[in-house]
C-alpha positions as a printed NumPy array, in Angstrom:
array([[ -0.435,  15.415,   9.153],
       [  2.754,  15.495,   6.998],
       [  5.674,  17.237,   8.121],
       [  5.944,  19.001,   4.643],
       [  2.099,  20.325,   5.821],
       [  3.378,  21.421,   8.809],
       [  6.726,  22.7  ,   7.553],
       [  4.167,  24.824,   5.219],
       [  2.121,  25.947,   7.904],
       [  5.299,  26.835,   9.872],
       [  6.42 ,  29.212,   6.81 ],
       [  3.308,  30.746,   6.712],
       [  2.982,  31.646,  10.448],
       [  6.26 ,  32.851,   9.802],
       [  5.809,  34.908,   6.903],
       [  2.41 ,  36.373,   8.63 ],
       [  3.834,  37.662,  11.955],
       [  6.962,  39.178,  10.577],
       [  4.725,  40.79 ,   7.319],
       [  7.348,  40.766,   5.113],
       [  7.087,  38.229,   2.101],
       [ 10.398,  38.509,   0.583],
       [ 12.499,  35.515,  -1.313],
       [ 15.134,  35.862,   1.746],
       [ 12.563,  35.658,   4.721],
       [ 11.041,  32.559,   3.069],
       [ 14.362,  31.346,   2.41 ],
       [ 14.863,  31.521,   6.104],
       [ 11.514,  30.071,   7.069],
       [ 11.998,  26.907,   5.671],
       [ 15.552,  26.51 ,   6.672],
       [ 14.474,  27.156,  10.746],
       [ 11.414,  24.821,  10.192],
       [ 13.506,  22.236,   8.349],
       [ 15.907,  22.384,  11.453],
       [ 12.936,  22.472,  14.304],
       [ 10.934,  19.498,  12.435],
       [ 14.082,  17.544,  12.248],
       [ 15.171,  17.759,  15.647],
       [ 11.108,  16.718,  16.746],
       [ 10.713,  14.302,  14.151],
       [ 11.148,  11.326,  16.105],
       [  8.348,  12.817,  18.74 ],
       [  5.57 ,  12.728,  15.94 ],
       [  3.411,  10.247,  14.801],
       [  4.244,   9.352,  10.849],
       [  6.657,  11.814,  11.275],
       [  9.382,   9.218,  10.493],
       [ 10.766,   7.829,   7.35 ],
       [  8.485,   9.721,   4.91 ],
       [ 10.937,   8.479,   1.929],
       [ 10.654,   5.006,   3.087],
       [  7.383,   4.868,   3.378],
       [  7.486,   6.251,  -0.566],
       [  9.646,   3.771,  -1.42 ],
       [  7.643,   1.24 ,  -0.209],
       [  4.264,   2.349,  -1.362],
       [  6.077,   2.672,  -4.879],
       [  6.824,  -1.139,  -4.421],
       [  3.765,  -2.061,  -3.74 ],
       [  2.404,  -0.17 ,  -6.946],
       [  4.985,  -1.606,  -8.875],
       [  4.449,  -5.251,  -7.716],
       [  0.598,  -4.176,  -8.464],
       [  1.442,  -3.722, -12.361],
       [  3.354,  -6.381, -12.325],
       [  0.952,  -8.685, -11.572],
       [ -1.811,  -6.995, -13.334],
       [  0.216,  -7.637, -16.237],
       [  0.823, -11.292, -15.77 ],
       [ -2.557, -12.431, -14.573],
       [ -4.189, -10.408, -17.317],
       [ -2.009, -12.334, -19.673],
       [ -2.466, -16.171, -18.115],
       [ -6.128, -15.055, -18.561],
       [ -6.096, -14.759, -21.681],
       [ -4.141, -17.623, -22.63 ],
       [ -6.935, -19.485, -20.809],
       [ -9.534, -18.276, -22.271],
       [ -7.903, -18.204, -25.898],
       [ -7.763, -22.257, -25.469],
       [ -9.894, -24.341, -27.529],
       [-10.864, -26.306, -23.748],
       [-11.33 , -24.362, -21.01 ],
       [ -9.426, -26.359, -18.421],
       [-10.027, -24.396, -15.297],
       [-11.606, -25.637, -11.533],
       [-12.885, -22.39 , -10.024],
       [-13.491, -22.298,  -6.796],
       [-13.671, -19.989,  -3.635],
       [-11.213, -20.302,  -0.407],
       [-10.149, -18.62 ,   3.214],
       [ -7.284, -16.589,   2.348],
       [ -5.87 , -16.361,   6.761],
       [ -5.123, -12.665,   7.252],
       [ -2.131, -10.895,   8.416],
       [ -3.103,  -7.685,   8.184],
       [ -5.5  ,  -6.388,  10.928],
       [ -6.752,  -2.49 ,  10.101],
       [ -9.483,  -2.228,   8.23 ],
       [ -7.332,  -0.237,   5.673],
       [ -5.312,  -2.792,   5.475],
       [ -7.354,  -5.32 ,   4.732],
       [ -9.14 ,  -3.071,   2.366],
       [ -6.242,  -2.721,   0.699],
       [ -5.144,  -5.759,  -0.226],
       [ -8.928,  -6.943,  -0.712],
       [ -9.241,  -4.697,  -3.842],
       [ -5.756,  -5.198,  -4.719],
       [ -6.867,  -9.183,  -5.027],
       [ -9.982,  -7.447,  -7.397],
       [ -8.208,  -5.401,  -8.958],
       [ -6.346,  -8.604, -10.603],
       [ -7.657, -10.537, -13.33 ],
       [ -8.766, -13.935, -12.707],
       [ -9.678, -13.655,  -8.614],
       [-11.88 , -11.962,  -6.835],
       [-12.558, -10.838,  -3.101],
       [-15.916, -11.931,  -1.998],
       [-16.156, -11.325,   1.604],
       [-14.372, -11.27 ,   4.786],
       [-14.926, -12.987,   8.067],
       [-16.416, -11.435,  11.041],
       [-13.394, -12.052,  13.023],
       [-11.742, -10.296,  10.382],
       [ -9.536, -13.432,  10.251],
       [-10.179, -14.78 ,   6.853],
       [-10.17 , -13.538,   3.553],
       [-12.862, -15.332,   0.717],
       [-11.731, -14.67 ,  -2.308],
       [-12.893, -16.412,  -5.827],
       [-10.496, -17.623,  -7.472],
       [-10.751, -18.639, -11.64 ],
       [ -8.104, -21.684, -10.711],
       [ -8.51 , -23.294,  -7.502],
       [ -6.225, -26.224,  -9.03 ],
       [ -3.376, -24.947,  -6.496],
       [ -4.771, -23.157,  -3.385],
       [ -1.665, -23.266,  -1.784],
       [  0.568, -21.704,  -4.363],
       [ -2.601, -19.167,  -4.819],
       [ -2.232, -18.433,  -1.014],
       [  1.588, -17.777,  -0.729],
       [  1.592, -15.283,  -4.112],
       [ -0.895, -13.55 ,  -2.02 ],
       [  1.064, -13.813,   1.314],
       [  4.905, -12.843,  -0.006],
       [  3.606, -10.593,  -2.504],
       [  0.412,  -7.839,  -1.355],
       [ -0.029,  -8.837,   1.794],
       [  3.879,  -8.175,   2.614],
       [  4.175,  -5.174,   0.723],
       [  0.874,  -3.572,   2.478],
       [  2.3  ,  -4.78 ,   5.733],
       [  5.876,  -2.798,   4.801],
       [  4.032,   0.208,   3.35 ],
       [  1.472,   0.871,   6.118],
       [  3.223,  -0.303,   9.443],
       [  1.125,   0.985,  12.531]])
């Protein structure tokens, strides 16, 4: 649960056993459980870092857009081309990430983007497939997907 949920919750409490809902008691609600959840903080789990963690998640959308905008646009230069000069193929994209969220993540981020598309993933939960419209550079393919979603998620949702 968040500590802004449970700073809520706190306030509440507060405000229920003392019955008196004034601008002042509030006042002092949150203060005391701003100063008990910050000296516990450290005890709870995803209690730490909340703005990190928004930073990062924010990155990770960014860096979405970013390259929903470009691969939307290098599809349609390909497809606007008089000769369609493309080798699609399919290939094991190795997996860093190991919760299922995770990989979840980052396989509909990979659908999400114009031009590839996540087709299954290994038993194991090793290996990635994903469909690719150009399969002319695997490689290249592999390390976008490595230093770019697959970081991010990894930054974003440590365990």
């Amino acid at each position: 649960m968040s500590l802004y949920l449970v700073q809520l919750l706190f306030v509440a409490v507060w405000l229920a056993v003392t019955g008196s809902v004034t601008l002042a008691n509030i006042i002092f609600a949150l203060v005391v459980s701003t100063l008990a959840l910050g000296i516990i903080r450290h005890q709870l789990p995803g209690g730490r870092n909340h703005w990190l963690r928004l930073a990062r998640v924010l990155s990770l959308v960014l860096l979405f857009f970013k390259e929903l905008a470009l691969s939307a646009w290098k599809v349609a230069v390909l497809v606007t081309r008089p000769k369609l000069d493309v080798q699609p193929g399919i290939f094991a994209y190795p997996l860093t990430v190991t919760t299922d969220f995770q990989i979840t993540l980052l396989a509909n981020l990979i659908t999400l983007t114009p031009g590839t598309l996540s087709v299954d993933v290994s038993a194991d939960r090793t290996m990635l497939y994903v469909h690719a419209i150009d399969c002319s550079d695997i490689e290249a393919t592999k390390n976008d997907i490595r230093n770019g979603f697959e970081r991010k998620i990894m930054e974003a949702f440590q365990i």
